[in-house]
Amino acid sequence: MKGQTVDDVPKEVLIDCAHLVKANSIQGCKMNNVNVVYTPWTNLKKTADMDVGQIGFHRQKDVKMLTVEKKVNEILNRLEKTKAERFPDLAAEKETRDREERNEKKAQIQEMKRKEKEEMKKKKEMEELRSYSSLMKAENMSSNQDGNDSDDFM
Protein backbone atom coordinates (compact mmCIF):
# COMPACT_ATOMS: atom_id res chain seq x y z
CA MET A 1 0.00 0.00 0.00
CA LYS A 2 1.07 3.53 -0.62
CA GLY A 3 2.83 5.19 2.27
CA GLN A 4 3.48 1.98 4.21
CA THR A 5 6.88 0.66 5.13
CA VAL A 6 8.18 -2.76 6.20
CA ASP A 7 7.87 -1.61 9.82
CA ASP A 8 4.09 -1.16 9.38
CA VAL A 9 3.48 -4.87 8.66
CA PRO A 10 1.68 -6.52 11.61
CA LYS A 11 3.71 -9.01 13.64
CA GLU A 12 1.16 -11.79 13.00
CA VAL A 13 1.57 -11.43 9.23
CA LEU A 14 5.36 -11.56 9.56
CA ILE A 15 5.13 -14.73 11.64
CA ASP A 16 2.82 -16.35 9.06
CA CYS A 17 5.19 -15.39 6.24
CA ALA A 18 8.20 -16.72 8.14
CA HIS A 19 6.45 -20.08 8.69
CA LEU A 20 5.65 -20.29 4.96
CA VAL A 21 9.27 -19.54 4.10
CA LYS A 22 10.52 -22.23 6.49
CA ALA A 23 7.97 -24.79 5.21
CA ASN A 24 8.86 -24.14 1.55
CA SER A 25 12.63 -24.20 2.07
CA ILE A 26 14.44 -27.38 1.04
CA GLN A 27 16.92 -27.23 3.92
CA GLY A 28 14.96 -25.05 6.35
CA CYS A 29 11.97 -27.36 6.65
CA LYS A 30 14.19 -30.03 8.22
CA MET A 31 15.80 -27.73 10.78
CA ASN A 32 14.73 -25.96 13.97
CA ASN A 33 15.57 -22.35 14.91
CA VAL A 34 15.66 -21.04 11.34
CA ASN A 35 16.44 -17.36 10.80
CA VAL A 36 14.23 -15.77 8.13
CA VAL A 37 15.67 -12.57 6.68
CA TYR A 38 13.43 -9.88 5.15
CA THR A 39 14.04 -6.43 3.69
CA PRO A 40 12.38 -4.01 1.24
CA TRP A 41 12.91 -5.01 -2.39
CA THR A 42 14.74 -1.72 -3.04
CA ASN A 43 17.47 -2.91 -0.64
CA LEU A 44 18.24 -6.05 -2.67
CA LYS A 45 21.49 -6.04 -4.63
CA LYS A 46 22.17 -8.54 -7.39
CA THR A 47 25.34 -8.44 -9.46
CA ALA A 48 26.37 -10.53 -12.46
CA ASP A 49 29.08 -12.42 -10.57
CA MET A 50 26.62 -13.81 -7.99
CA ASP A 51 25.38 -17.41 -8.14
CA VAL A 52 21.76 -18.31 -8.85
CA GLY A 53 19.66 -17.56 -5.78
CA GLN A 54 22.39 -15.50 -4.15
CA ILE A 55 21.67 -11.86 -3.28
CA GLY A 56 23.26 -9.03 -1.36
CA PHE A 57 21.99 -5.92 0.36
CA HIS A 58 22.68 -2.24 -0.28
CA ARG A 59 22.18 -1.27 3.37
CA GLN A 60 22.65 -3.85 6.10
CA LYS A 61 20.71 -1.57 8.47
CA ASP A 62 17.46 -2.20 6.53
CA VAL A 63 17.76 -6.00 6.83
CA LYS A 64 15.47 -7.51 9.47
CA MET A 65 15.51 -11.04 10.85
CA LEU A 66 12.85 -13.27 12.39
CA THR A 67 13.54 -16.65 14.02
CA VAL A 68 11.18 -19.59 13.52
CA GLU A 69 11.89 -22.09 16.27
CA LYS A 70 9.88 -25.04 14.99
CA LYS A 71 7.13 -25.88 12.55
CA VAL A 72 3.63 -24.98 13.73
CA ASN A 73 1.16 -27.09 11.77
CA GLU A 74 -1.86 -25.01 12.85
CA ILE A 75 -0.48 -21.93 11.09
CA LEU A 76 0.49 -23.84 7.96
CA ASN A 77 -2.88 -25.63 7.76
CA ARG A 78 -4.79 -22.36 8.22
CA LEU A 79 -2.72 -20.71 5.48
CA GLU A 80 -3.10 -23.69 3.16
CA LYS A 81 -6.91 -23.58 3.51
CA THR A 82 -7.06 -19.89 2.62
CA LYS A 83 -4.60 -20.20 -0.25
CA ALA A 84 -5.71 -18.50 -3.46
CA GLU A 85 -3.57 -18.57 -6.57
CA ARG A 86 -3.86 -15.73 -9.05
CA PHE A 87 -2.11 -15.05 -12.30
CA PRO A 88 -2.40 -11.27 -12.64
CA ASP A 89 -1.38 -9.15 -15.61
CA LEU A 90 1.39 -7.28 -13.81
CA ALA A 91 2.19 -5.00 -16.74
CA ALA A 92 -1.40 -3.74 -16.91
CA GLU A 93 -1.57 -3.26 -13.14
CA LYS A 94 1.70 -1.30 -13.18
CA GLU A 95 0.47 0.89 -16.04
CA THR A 96 -2.78 1.57 -14.17
CA ARG A 97 -0.90 2.50 -11.00
CA ASP A 98 1.51 4.73 -12.92
CA ARG A 99 -1.42 6.47 -14.65
CA GLU A 100 -3.10 7.09 -11.29
CA GLU A 101 0.14 8.50 -9.87
CA ARG A 102 0.54 10.81 -12.88
CA ASN A 103 -3.06 12.04 -12.54
CA GLU A 104 -2.53 12.63 -8.83
CA LYS A 105 0.65 14.59 -9.52
CA LYS A 106 -1.13 16.66 -12.20
CA ALA A 107 -3.92 17.47 -9.75
CA GLN A 108 -1.37 18.58 -7.15
CA ILE A 109 0.40 20.81 -9.68
CA GLN A 110 -2.90 22.35 -10.79
CA GLU A 111 -3.85 23.01 -7.17
CA MET A 112 -0.47 24.67 -6.56
CA LYS A 113 -0.91 26.86 -9.66
CA ARG A 114 -4.42 27.82 -8.57
CA LYS A 115 -3.18 28.80 -5.11
CA GLU A 116 -0.30 30.73 -6.66
CA LYS A 117 -2.71 32.68 -8.90
CA GLU A 118 -4.94 33.37 -5.92
CA GLU A 119 -1.98 34.67 -3.92
CA MET A 120 -0.84 36.85 -6.84
CA LYS A 121 -4.35 38.28 -7.13
CA LYS A 122 -4.47 39.06 -3.40
CA LYS A 123 -1.01 40.59 -3.58
CA LYS A 124 -2.04 42.76 -6.52
CA GLU A 125 -5.17 43.92 -4.67
CA MET A 126 -3.10 44.80 -1.60
CA GLU A 127 -0.60 46.73 -3.73
CA GLU A 128 -3.46 48.60 -5.38
CA LEU A 129 -4.88 49.52 -1.98
CA ARG A 130 -1.50 50.84 -0.87
CA SER A 131 -0.88 52.86 -4.01
CA TYR A 132 -2.41 56.26 -4.80
CA SER A 133 -3.41 55.35 -8.34
CA SER A 134 -7.09 55.07 -7.42
CA LEU A 135 -6.98 58.51 -5.78
CA MET A 136 -5.18 60.31 -8.57
CA LYS A 137 -8.03 60.38 -11.09
CA ALA A 138 -9.12 63.55 -12.87
CA GLU A 139 -12.78 63.30 -11.86
CA ASN A 140 -11.83 63.15 -8.17
CA MET A 141 -9.63 66.27 -8.37
CA SER A 142 -10.58 69.88 -8.16
CA SER A 143 -8.56 72.93 -9.16
CA ASN A 144 -8.24 76.34 -7.56
CA GLN A 145 -8.12 78.00 -10.99
CA ASP A 146 -11.90 78.21 -11.19
CA GLY A 147 -12.12 80.43 -8.12
CA ASN A 148 -12.40 77.69 -5.61
CA ASP A 149 -9.61 79.10 -3.53
CA SER A 150 -9.78 78.23 0.11
CA ASP A 151 -6.71 80.20 1.10
CA ASP A 152 -8.22 83.35 2.67
CA PHE A 153 -5.14 84.54 4.47
CA MET A 154 -4.31 87.40 2.00
GROMACS .gro file of N, CA and C in nm:
model
  462
    1MET      N    1   0.083  -0.118   0.000
    1MET     CA    2   0.000   0.000   0.000
    1MET      C    3   0.088   0.124   0.000
    2LYS      N    4   0.033   0.229  -0.052
    2LYS     CA    5   0.107   0.353  -0.062
    2LYS      C    6   0.129   0.413   0.077
    3GLY      N    7   0.251   0.454   0.102
    3GLY     CA    8   0.283   0.519   0.227
    3GLY      C    9   0.319   0.423   0.340
    4GLN      N   10   0.313   0.294   0.317
    4GLN     CA   11   0.348   0.198   0.421
    4GLN      C   12   0.492   0.153   0.404
    5THR      N   13   0.552   0.117   0.515
    5THR     CA   14   0.688   0.066   0.513
    5THR      C   15   0.688  -0.077   0.567
    6VAL      N   16   0.805  -0.140   0.568
    6VAL     CA   17   0.818  -0.276   0.620
    6VAL      C   18   0.786  -0.278   0.769
    7ASP      N   19   0.812  -0.168   0.838
    7ASP     CA   20   0.787  -0.161   0.982
    7ASP      C   21   0.638  -0.159   1.014
    8ASP      N   22   0.553  -0.123   0.916
    8ASP     CA   23   0.409  -0.116   0.938
    8ASP      C   24   0.339  -0.251   0.928
    9VAL      N   25   0.410  -0.354   0.883
    9VAL     CA   26   0.348  -0.487   0.866
    9VAL      C   27   0.322  -0.545   1.005
   10PRO      N   28   0.200  -0.594   1.030
   10PRO     CA   29   0.168  -0.652   1.161
   10PRO      C   30   0.255  -0.774   1.192
   11LYS      N   31   0.285  -0.792   1.320
   11LYS     CA   32   0.371  -0.901   1.364
   11LYS      C   33   0.313  -1.038   1.327
   12GLU      N   34   0.179  -1.051   1.333
   12GLU     CA   35   0.116  -1.179   1.300
   12GLU      C   36   0.140  -1.217   1.154
   13VAL      N   37   0.133  -1.118   1.066
   13VAL     CA   38   0.157  -1.143   0.923
   13VAL      C   39   0.302  -1.185   0.900
   14LEU      N   40   0.395  -1.120   0.969
   14LEU     CA   41   0.536  -1.156   0.956
   14LEU      C   42   0.561  -1.299   1.003
   15ILE      N   43   0.497  -1.337   1.112
   15ILE     CA   44   0.513  -1.473   1.164
   15ILE      C   45   0.458  -1.574   1.064
   16ASP      N   46   0.339  -1.546   1.007
   16ASP     CA   47   0.282  -1.635   0.906
   16ASP      C   48   0.374  -1.649   0.786
   17CYS      N   49   0.428  -1.536   0.740
   17CYS     CA   50   0.519  -1.539   0.624
   17CYS      C   51   0.645  -1.618   0.656
   18ALA      N   52   0.698  -1.600   0.775
   18ALA     CA   53   0.820  -1.672   0.814
   18ALA      C   54   0.795  -1.823   0.818
   19HIS      N   55   0.678  -1.865   0.867
   19HIS     CA   56   0.645  -2.008   0.869
   19HIS      C   57   0.632  -2.063   0.728
   20LEU      N   58   0.574  -1.985   0.636
   20LEU     CA   59   0.565  -2.029   0.496
   20LEU      C   60   0.704  -2.043   0.434
   21VAL      N   61   0.791  -1.948   0.464
   21VAL     CA   62   0.927  -1.954   0.410
   21VAL      C   63   0.998  -2.078   0.460
   22LYS      N   64   0.988  -2.104   0.590
   22LYS     CA   65   1.052  -2.223   0.649
   22LYS      C   66   0.995  -2.351   0.588
   23ALA      N   67   0.861  -2.357   0.574
   23ALA     CA   68   0.797  -2.479   0.521
   23ALA      C   69   0.833  -2.503   0.375
   24ASN      N   70   0.857  -2.399   0.298
   24ASN     CA   71   0.886  -2.414   0.155
   24ASN      C   72   1.035  -2.417   0.124
   25SER      N   73   1.119  -2.414   0.226
   25SER     CA   74   1.263  -2.420   0.207
   25SER      C   75   1.308  -2.566   0.207
   26ILE      N   76   1.396  -2.600   0.115
   26ILE     CA   77   1.444  -2.738   0.104
   26ILE      C   78   1.522  -2.778   0.230
   27GLN      N   79   1.612  -2.692   0.273
   27GLN     CA   80   1.692  -2.723   0.392
   27GLN      C   81   1.622  -2.678   0.520
   28GLY      N   82   1.555  -2.563   0.515
   28GLY     CA   83   1.496  -2.505   0.635
   28GLY      C   84   1.383  -2.585   0.695
   29CYS      N   85   1.310  -2.660   0.612
   29CYS     CA   86   1.197  -2.736   0.665
   29CYS      C   87   1.243  -2.851   0.753
   30LYS      N   88   1.367  -2.891   0.743
   30LYS     CA   89   1.419  -3.003   0.822
   30LYS      C   90   1.488  -2.957   0.949
   31MET      N   91   1.503  -2.826   0.965
   31MET     CA   92   1.580  -2.773   1.078
   31MET      C   93   1.489  -2.699   1.176
   32ASN      N   94   1.538  -2.680   1.297
   32ASN     CA   95   1.473  -2.596   1.397
   32ASN      C   96   1.553  -2.467   1.412
   33ASN      N   97   1.493  -2.365   1.470
   33ASN     CA   98   1.557  -2.235   1.491
   33ASN      C   99   1.614  -2.178   1.360
   34VAL      N  100   1.527  -2.158   1.265
   34VAL     CA  101   1.566  -2.104   1.134
   34VAL      C  102   1.549  -1.953   1.136
   35ASN      N  103   1.652  -1.881   1.091
   35ASN     CA  104   1.644  -1.736   1.080
   35ASN      C  105   1.591  -1.700   0.941
   36VAL      N  106   1.481  -1.623   0.938
   36VAL     CA  107   1.423  -1.577   0.813
   36VAL      C  108   1.458  -1.429   0.800
   37VAL      N  109   1.523  -1.393   0.692
   37VAL     CA  110   1.567  -1.257   0.668
   37VAL      C  111   1.469  -1.190   0.573
   38TYR      N  112   1.431  -1.063   0.605
   38TYR     CA  113   1.343  -0.988   0.515
   38TYR      C  114   1.389  -0.843   0.510
   39THR      N  115   1.363  -0.780   0.395
   39THR     CA  116   1.404  -0.643   0.369
   39THR      C  117   1.319  -0.587   0.256
   40PRO      N  118   1.310  -0.456   0.240
   40PRO     CA  119   1.238  -0.401   0.124
   40PRO      C  120   1.308  -0.442  -0.006
   41TRP      N  121   1.231  -0.456  -0.112
   41TRP     CA  122   1.291  -0.501  -0.239
   41TRP      C  123   1.393  -0.400  -0.292
   42THR      N  124   1.379  -0.273  -0.256
   42THR     CA  125   1.474  -0.172  -0.304
   42THR      C  126   1.611  -0.192  -0.241
   43ASN      N  127   1.620  -0.267  -0.132
   43ASN     CA  128   1.747  -0.291  -0.064
   43ASN      C  129   1.822  -0.411  -0.121
   44LEU      N  130   1.759  -0.488  -0.210
   44LEU     CA  131   1.824  -0.605  -0.267
   44LEU      C  132   1.927  -0.565  -0.371
   45LYS      N  133   2.042  -0.632  -0.367
   45LYS     CA  134   2.149  -0.604  -0.463
   45LYS      C  135   2.189  -0.735  -0.531
   46LYS      N  136   2.182  -0.735  -0.662
   46LYS     CA  137   2.217  -0.854  -0.739
   46LYS      C  138   2.316  -0.813  -0.845
   47THR      N  139   2.432  -0.875  -0.845
   47THR     CA  140   2.534  -0.844  -0.946
   47THR      C  141   2.555  -0.967  -1.034
   48ALA      N  142   2.620  -0.946  -1.147
   48ALA     CA  143   2.637  -1.053  -1.246
   48ALA      C  144   2.725  -1.166  -1.193
   49ASP      N  145   2.817  -1.137  -1.104
   49ASP     CA  146   2.908  -1.242  -1.057
   49ASP      C  147   2.849  -1.329  -0.945
   50MET      N  148   2.726  -1.302  -0.905
   50MET     CA  149   2.662  -1.381  -0.799
   50MET      C  150   2.602  -1.509  -0.857
   51ASP      N  151   2.598  -1.614  -0.774
   51ASP     CA  152   2.538  -1.741  -0.814
   51ASP      C  153   2.386  -1.728  -0.820
   52VAL      N  154   2.321  -1.829  -0.878
   52VAL     CA  155   2.176  -1.831  -0.885
   52VAL      C  156   2.121  -1.842  -0.744
   53GLY      N  157   2.026  -1.754  -0.711
   53GLY     CA  158   1.966  -1.756  -0.578
   53GLY      C  159   2.041  -1.675  -0.475
   54GLN      N  160   2.159  -1.629  -0.509
   54GLN     CA  161   2.239  -1.550  -0.415
   54GLN      C  162   2.207  -1.402  -0.434
   55ILE      N  163   2.192  -1.330  -0.324
   55ILE     CA  164   2.167  -1.186  -0.328
   55ILE      C  165   2.252  -1.116  -0.223
   56GLY      N  166   2.260  -0.985  -0.236
   56GLY     CA  167   2.326  -0.903  -0.136
   56GLY      C  168   2.234  -0.789  -0.100
   57PHE      N  169   2.280  -0.704  -0.011
   57PHE     CA  170   2.199  -0.592   0.036
   57PHE      C  171   2.276  -0.462   0.019
   58HIS      N  172   2.205  -0.356  -0.018
   58HIS     CA  173   2.268  -0.224  -0.028
   58HIS      C  174   2.298  -0.170   0.112
   59ARG      N  175   2.201  -0.177   0.201
   59ARG     CA  176   2.218  -0.127   0.337
   59ARG      C  177   2.186  -0.239   0.436
   60GLN      N  178   2.283  -0.278   0.513
   60GLN     CA  179   2.265  -0.385   0.610
   60GLN      C  180   2.169  -0.342   0.721
   61LYS      N  181   2.158  -0.211   0.742
   61LYS     CA  182   2.071  -0.157   0.847
   61LYS      C  183   1.924  -0.187   0.819
   62ASP      N  184   1.885  -0.196   0.690
   62ASP     CA  185   1.746  -0.220   0.653
   62ASP      C  186   1.707  -0.368   0.655
   63VAL      N  187   1.803  -0.456   0.682
   63VAL     CA  188   1.776  -0.600   0.683
   63VAL      C  189   1.722  -0.638   0.821
   64LYS      N  190   1.610  -0.707   0.822
   64LYS     CA  191   1.547  -0.751   0.947
   64LYS      C  192   1.547  -0.904   0.949
   65MET      N  193   1.544  -0.960   1.072
   65MET     CA  194   1.551  -1.104   1.085
   65MET      C  195   1.443  -1.151   1.184
   66LEU      N  196   1.387  -1.267   1.155
   66LEU     CA  197   1.285  -1.327   1.239
   66LEU      C  198   1.323  -1.474   1.256
   67THR      N  199   1.317  -1.526   1.377
   67THR     CA  200   1.354  -1.665   1.402
   67THR      C  201   1.228  -1.751   1.416
   68VAL      N  202   1.226  -1.861   1.341
   68VAL     CA  203   1.118  -1.959   1.352
   68VAL      C  204   1.178  -2.079   1.423
   69GLU      N  205   1.129  -2.103   1.545
   69GLU     CA  206   1.189  -2.209   1.627
   69GLU      C  207   1.156  -2.348   1.574
   70LYS      N  208   1.028  -2.373   1.553
   70LYS     CA  209   0.988  -2.504   1.499
   70LYS      C  210   0.861  -2.489   1.419
   71LYS      N  211   0.830  -2.591   1.342
   71LYS     CA  212   0.713  -2.588   1.255
   71LYS      C  213   0.585  -2.592   1.338
   72VAL      N  214   0.492  -2.501   1.306
   72VAL     CA  215   0.363  -2.498   1.373
   72VAL      C  216   0.258  -2.535   1.268
   73ASN      N  217   0.208  -2.657   1.278
   73ASN     CA  218   0.116  -2.709   1.177
   73ASN      C  219  -0.015  -2.631   1.171
   74GLU      N  220  -0.060  -2.575   1.284
   74GLU     CA  221  -0.186  -2.501   1.285
   74GLU      C  222  -0.178  -2.381   1.190
   75ILE      N  223  -0.066  -2.311   1.196
   75ILE     CA  224  -0.048  -2.193   1.109
   75ILE      C  225  -0.043  -2.236   0.964
   76LEU      N  226   0.035  -2.339   0.934
   76LEU     CA  227   0.049  -2.384   0.796
   76LEU      C  228  -0.083  -2.437   0.741
   77ASN      N  229  -0.158  -2.511   0.822
   77ASN     CA  230  -0.288  -2.563   0.776
   77ASN      C  231  -0.386  -2.449   0.750
   78ARG      N  232  -0.389  -2.351   0.840
   78ARG     CA  233  -0.479  -2.236   0.822
   78ARG      C  234  -0.445  -2.162   0.693
   79LEU      N  235  -0.315  -2.142   0.668
   79LEU     CA  236  -0.272  -2.071   0.548
   79LEU      C  237  -0.300  -2.153   0.422
   80GLU      N  238  -0.285  -2.282   0.431
   80GLU     CA  239  -0.310  -2.369   0.316
   80GLU      C  240  -0.459  -2.369   0.278
   81LYS      N  241  -0.547  -2.361   0.377
   81LYS     CA  242  -0.691  -2.358   0.351
   81LYS      C  243  -0.733  -2.227   0.284
   82THR      N  244  -0.667  -2.120   0.317
   82THR     CA  245  -0.706  -1.989   0.262
   82THR      C  246  -0.623  -1.952   0.139
   83LYS      N  247  -0.546  -2.046   0.090
   83LYS     CA  248  -0.460  -2.020  -0.025
   83LYS      C  249  -0.543  -1.991  -0.150
   84ALA      N  250  -0.505  -1.885  -0.220
   84ALA     CA  251  -0.571  -1.850  -0.346
   84ALA      C  252  -0.464  -1.812  -0.447
   85GLU      N  253  -0.458  -1.886  -0.556
   85GLU     CA  254  -0.357  -1.857  -0.657
   85GLU      C  255  -0.416  -1.769  -0.765
   86ARG      N  256  -0.343  -1.664  -0.799
   86ARG     CA  257  -0.386  -1.573  -0.905
   86ARG      C  258  -0.273  -1.562  -1.006
   87PHE      N  259  -0.309  -1.529  -1.126
   87PHE     CA  260  -0.211  -1.505  -1.230
   87PHE      C  261  -0.240  -1.369  -1.292
   88PRO      N  262  -0.203  -1.262  -1.221
   88PRO     CA  263  -0.240  -1.127  -1.264
   88PRO      C  264  -0.156  -1.079  -1.382
   89ASP      N  265  -0.210  -0.982  -1.453
   89ASP     CA  266  -0.138  -0.915  -1.561
   89ASP      C  267  -0.062  -0.798  -1.496
   90LEU      N  268   0.061  -0.825  -1.456
   90LEU     CA  269   0.139  -0.728  -1.381
   90LEU      C  270   0.168  -0.601  -1.461
   91ALA      N  271   0.190  -0.617  -1.590
   91ALA     CA  272   0.219  -0.500  -1.674
   91ALA      C  273   0.100  -0.404  -1.676
   92ALA      N  274  -0.020  -0.458  -1.689
   92ALA     CA  275  -0.140  -0.374  -1.691
   92ALA      C  276  -0.162  -0.308  -1.556
   93GLU      N  277  -0.141  -0.383  -1.447
   93GLU     CA  278  -0.157  -0.326  -1.314
   93GLU      C  279  -0.057  -0.213  -1.289
   94LYS      N  280   0.067  -0.234  -1.336
   94LYS     CA  281   0.170  -0.130  -1.318
   94LYS      C  282   0.133  -0.006  -1.398
   95GLU      N  283   0.086  -0.024  -1.520
   95GLU     CA  284   0.047   0.089  -1.604
   95GLU      C  285  -0.069   0.166  -1.540
   96THR      N  286  -0.165   0.093  -1.485
   96THR     CA  287  -0.278   0.157  -1.417
   96THR      C  288  -0.230   0.238  -1.297
   97ARG      N  289  -0.143   0.180  -1.218
   97ARG     CA  290  -0.090   0.250  -1.100
   97ARG      C  291  -0.010   0.373  -1.141
   98ASP      N  292   0.072   0.360  -1.244
   98ASP     CA  293   0.151   0.473  -1.292
   98ASP      C  294   0.060   0.585  -1.343
   99ARG      N  295  -0.047   0.548  -1.414
   99ARG     CA  296  -0.142   0.647  -1.465
   99ARG      C  297  -0.208   0.722  -1.349
  100GLU      N  298  -0.248   0.647  -1.247
  100GLU     CA  299  -0.310   0.709  -1.129
  100GLU      C  300  -0.213   0.804  -1.060
  101GLU      N  301  -0.087   0.764  -1.050
  101GLU     CA  302   0.014   0.850  -0.987
  101GLU      C  303   0.035   0.977  -1.069
  102ARG      N  304   0.037   0.963  -1.202
  102ARG     CA  305   0.054   1.081  -1.288
  102ARG      C  306  -0.064   1.176  -1.272
  103ASN      N  307  -0.186   1.120  -1.271
  103ASN     CA  308  -0.306   1.204  -1.254
  103ASN      C  309  -0.304   1.275  -1.119
  104GLU      N  310  -0.261   1.204  -1.017
  104GLU     CA  311  -0.253   1.263  -0.883
  104GLU      C  312  -0.151   1.378  -0.881
  105LYS      N  313  -0.039   1.355  -0.947
  105LYS     CA  314   0.065   1.459  -0.952
  105LYS      C  315   0.016   1.580  -1.030
  106LYS      N  316  -0.057   1.556  -1.141
  106LYS     CA  317  -0.113   1.666  -1.220
  106LYS      C  318  -0.210   1.747  -1.135
  107ALA      N  319  -0.294   1.678  -1.059
  107ALA     CA  320  -0.392   1.747  -0.975
  107ALA      C  321  -0.321   1.832  -0.869
  108GLN      N  322  -0.213   1.781  -0.814
  108GLN     CA  323  -0.137   1.858  -0.715
  108GLN      C  324  -0.075   1.982  -0.778
  109ILE      N  325  -0.021   1.968  -0.899
  109ILE     CA  326   0.040   2.081  -0.968
  109ILE      C  327  -0.065   2.186  -1.001
  110GLN      N  328  -0.182   2.141  -1.048
  110GLN     CA  329  -0.290   2.235  -1.079
  110GLN      C  330  -0.336   2.308  -0.954
  111GLU      N  331  -0.344   2.238  -0.844
  111GLU     CA  332  -0.385   2.301  -0.717
  111GLU      C  333  -0.281   2.405  -0.674
  112MET      N  334  -0.153   2.372  -0.691
  112MET     CA  335  -0.047   2.467  -0.656
  112MET      C  336  -0.055   2.591  -0.744
  113LYS      N  337  -0.079   2.573  -0.875
  113LYS     CA  338  -0.091   2.686  -0.966
  113LYS      C  339  -0.211   2.772  -0.930
  114ARG      N  340  -0.323   2.708  -0.895
  114ARG     CA  341  -0.442   2.782  -0.857
  114ARG      C  342  -0.416   2.866  -0.731
  115LYS      N  343  -0.351   2.807  -0.633
  115LYS     CA  344  -0.318   2.880  -0.511
  115LYS      C  345  -0.223   2.995  -0.541
  116GLU      N  346  -0.127   2.969  -0.629
  116GLU     CA  347  -0.030   3.073  -0.666
  116GLU      C  348  -0.101   3.191  -0.733
  117LYS      N  349  -0.195   3.161  -0.824
  117LYS     CA  350  -0.271   3.268  -0.890
  117LYS      C  351  -0.353   3.345  -0.789
  118GLU      N  352  -0.413   3.273  -0.695
  118GLU     CA  353  -0.494   3.337  -0.592
  118GLU      C  354  -0.408   3.431  -0.507
  119GLU      N  355  -0.288   3.385  -0.471
  119GLU     CA  356  -0.198   3.467  -0.392
  119GLU      C  357  -0.153   3.589  -0.471
  120MET      N  358  -0.126   3.571  -0.600
  120MET     CA  359  -0.084   3.685  -0.684
  120MET      C  360  -0.198   3.788  -0.692
  121LYS      N  361  -0.320   3.739  -0.706
  121LYS     CA  362  -0.435   3.828  -0.713
  121LYS      C  363  -0.450   3.907  -0.583
  122LYS      N  364  -0.439   3.838  -0.469
  122LYS     CA  365  -0.447   3.906  -0.340
  122LYS      C  366  -0.334   4.008  -0.323
  123LYS      N  367  -0.217   3.970  -0.368
  123LYS     CA  368  -0.101   4.059  -0.358
  123LYS      C  369  -0.122   4.184  -0.443
  124LYS      N  370  -0.176   4.164  -0.562
  124LYS     CA  371  -0.204   4.276  -0.652
  124LYS      C  372  -0.308   4.370  -0.590
  125GLU      N  373  -0.413   4.312  -0.532
  125GLU     CA  374  -0.517   4.392  -0.467
  125GLU      C  375  -0.459   4.472  -0.350
  126MET      N  376  -0.372   4.410  -0.273
  126MET     CA  377  -0.310   4.480  -0.160
  126MET      C  378  -0.220   4.593  -0.209
  127GLU      N  379  -0.145   4.569  -0.316
  127GLU     CA  380  -0.060   4.673  -0.373
  127GLU      C  381  -0.143   4.789  -0.425
  128GLU      N  382  -0.258   4.757  -0.486
  128GLU     CA  383  -0.346   4.860  -0.538
  128GLU      C  384  -0.405   4.944  -0.425
  129LEU      N  385  -0.436   4.879  -0.314
  129LEU     CA  386  -0.488   4.952  -0.198
  129LEU      C  387  -0.382   5.045  -0.139
  130ARG      N  388  -0.259   5.003  -0.143
  130ARG     CA  389  -0.150   5.084  -0.087
  130ARG      C  390  -0.108   5.198  -0.178
  131SER      N  391  -0.132   5.183  -0.307
  131SER     CA  392  -0.088   5.286  -0.401
  131SER      C  393  -0.192   5.398  -0.409
  132TYR      N  394  -0.152   5.510  -0.466
  132TYR     CA  395  -0.241   5.626  -0.480
  132TYR      C  396  -0.306   5.633  -0.618
  133SER      N  397  -0.290   5.530  -0.697
  133SER     CA  398  -0.341   5.535  -0.834
  133SER      C  399  -0.493   5.551  -0.838
  134SER      N  400  -0.564   5.493  -0.742
  134SER     CA  401  -0.709   5.507  -0.742
  134SER      C  402  -0.752   5.647  -0.696
  135LEU      N  403  -0.665   5.717  -0.625
  135LEU     CA  404  -0.698   5.851  -0.578
  135LEU      C  405  -0.664   5.958  -0.681
  136MET      N  406  -0.568   5.932  -0.762
  136MET     CA  407  -0.518   6.031  -0.857
  136MET      C  408  -0.592   6.024  -0.990
  137LYS      N  409  -0.723   6.037  -0.988
  137LYS     CA  410  -0.803   6.038  -1.109
  137LYS      C  411  -0.857   6.179  -1.130
  138ALA      N  412  -0.872   6.218  -1.254
  138ALA     CA  413  -0.912   6.355  -1.287
  138ALA      C  414  -1.050   6.390  -1.232
  139GLU      N  415  -1.143   6.299  -1.232
  139GLU     CA  416  -1.278   6.330  -1.186
  139GLU      C  417  -1.285   6.351  -1.034
  140ASN      N  418  -1.185   6.297  -0.962
  140ASN     CA  419  -1.183   6.315  -0.817
  140ASN      C  420  -1.110   6.443  -0.775
  141MET      N  421  -1.046   6.511  -0.869
  141MET     CA  422  -0.963   6.627  -0.837
  141MET      C  423  -1.038   6.758  -0.866
  142SER      N  424  -1.003   6.854  -0.789
  142SER     CA  425  -1.058   6.988  -0.816
  142SER      C  426  -0.942   7.087  -0.824
  143SER      N  427  -0.963   7.196  -0.895
  143SER     CA  428  -0.856   7.293  -0.916
  143SER      C  429  -0.895   7.425  -0.850
  144ASN      N  430  -0.796   7.503  -0.813
  144ASN     CA  431  -0.824   7.634  -0.756
  144ASN      C  432  -0.822   7.743  -0.863
  145GLN      N  433  -0.812   7.704  -0.989
  145GLN     CA  434  -0.812   7.800  -1.099
  145GLN      C  435  -0.952   7.853  -1.126
  146ASP      N  436  -1.053   7.779  -1.090
  146ASP     CA  437  -1.190   7.821  -1.119
  146ASP      C  438  -1.250   7.902  -1.003
  147GLY      N  439  -1.165   7.957  -0.918
  147GLY     CA  440  -1.212   8.043  -0.812
  147GLY      C  441  -1.243   7.969  -0.684
  148ASN      N  442  -1.217   7.850  -0.681
  148ASN     CA  443  -1.240   7.769  -0.561
  148ASN      C  444  -1.115   7.775  -0.475
  149ASP      N  445  -1.083   7.892  -0.430
  149ASP     CA  446  -0.961   7.910  -0.353
  149ASP      C  447  -0.996   7.916  -0.206
  150SER      N  448  -0.944   7.829  -0.131
  150SER     CA  449  -0.978   7.823   0.011
  150SER      C  450  -0.874   7.894   0.096
  151ASP      N  451  -0.774   7.949   0.034
  151ASP     CA  452  -0.671   8.020   0.110
  151ASP      C  453  -0.716   8.166   0.127
  152ASP      N  454  -0.769   8.201   0.240
  152ASP     CA  455  -0.822   8.335   0.267
  152ASP      C  456  -0.726   8.419   0.351
  153PHE      N  457  -0.605   8.383   0.357
  153PHE     CA  458  -0.514   8.454   0.447
  153PHE      C  459  -0.457   8.581   0.385
  154MET      N  460  -0.485   8.620   0.263
  154MET     CA  461  -0.431   8.740   0.200
  154MET      C  462  -0.523   8.852   0.203
   0.00000   0.00000   0.00000
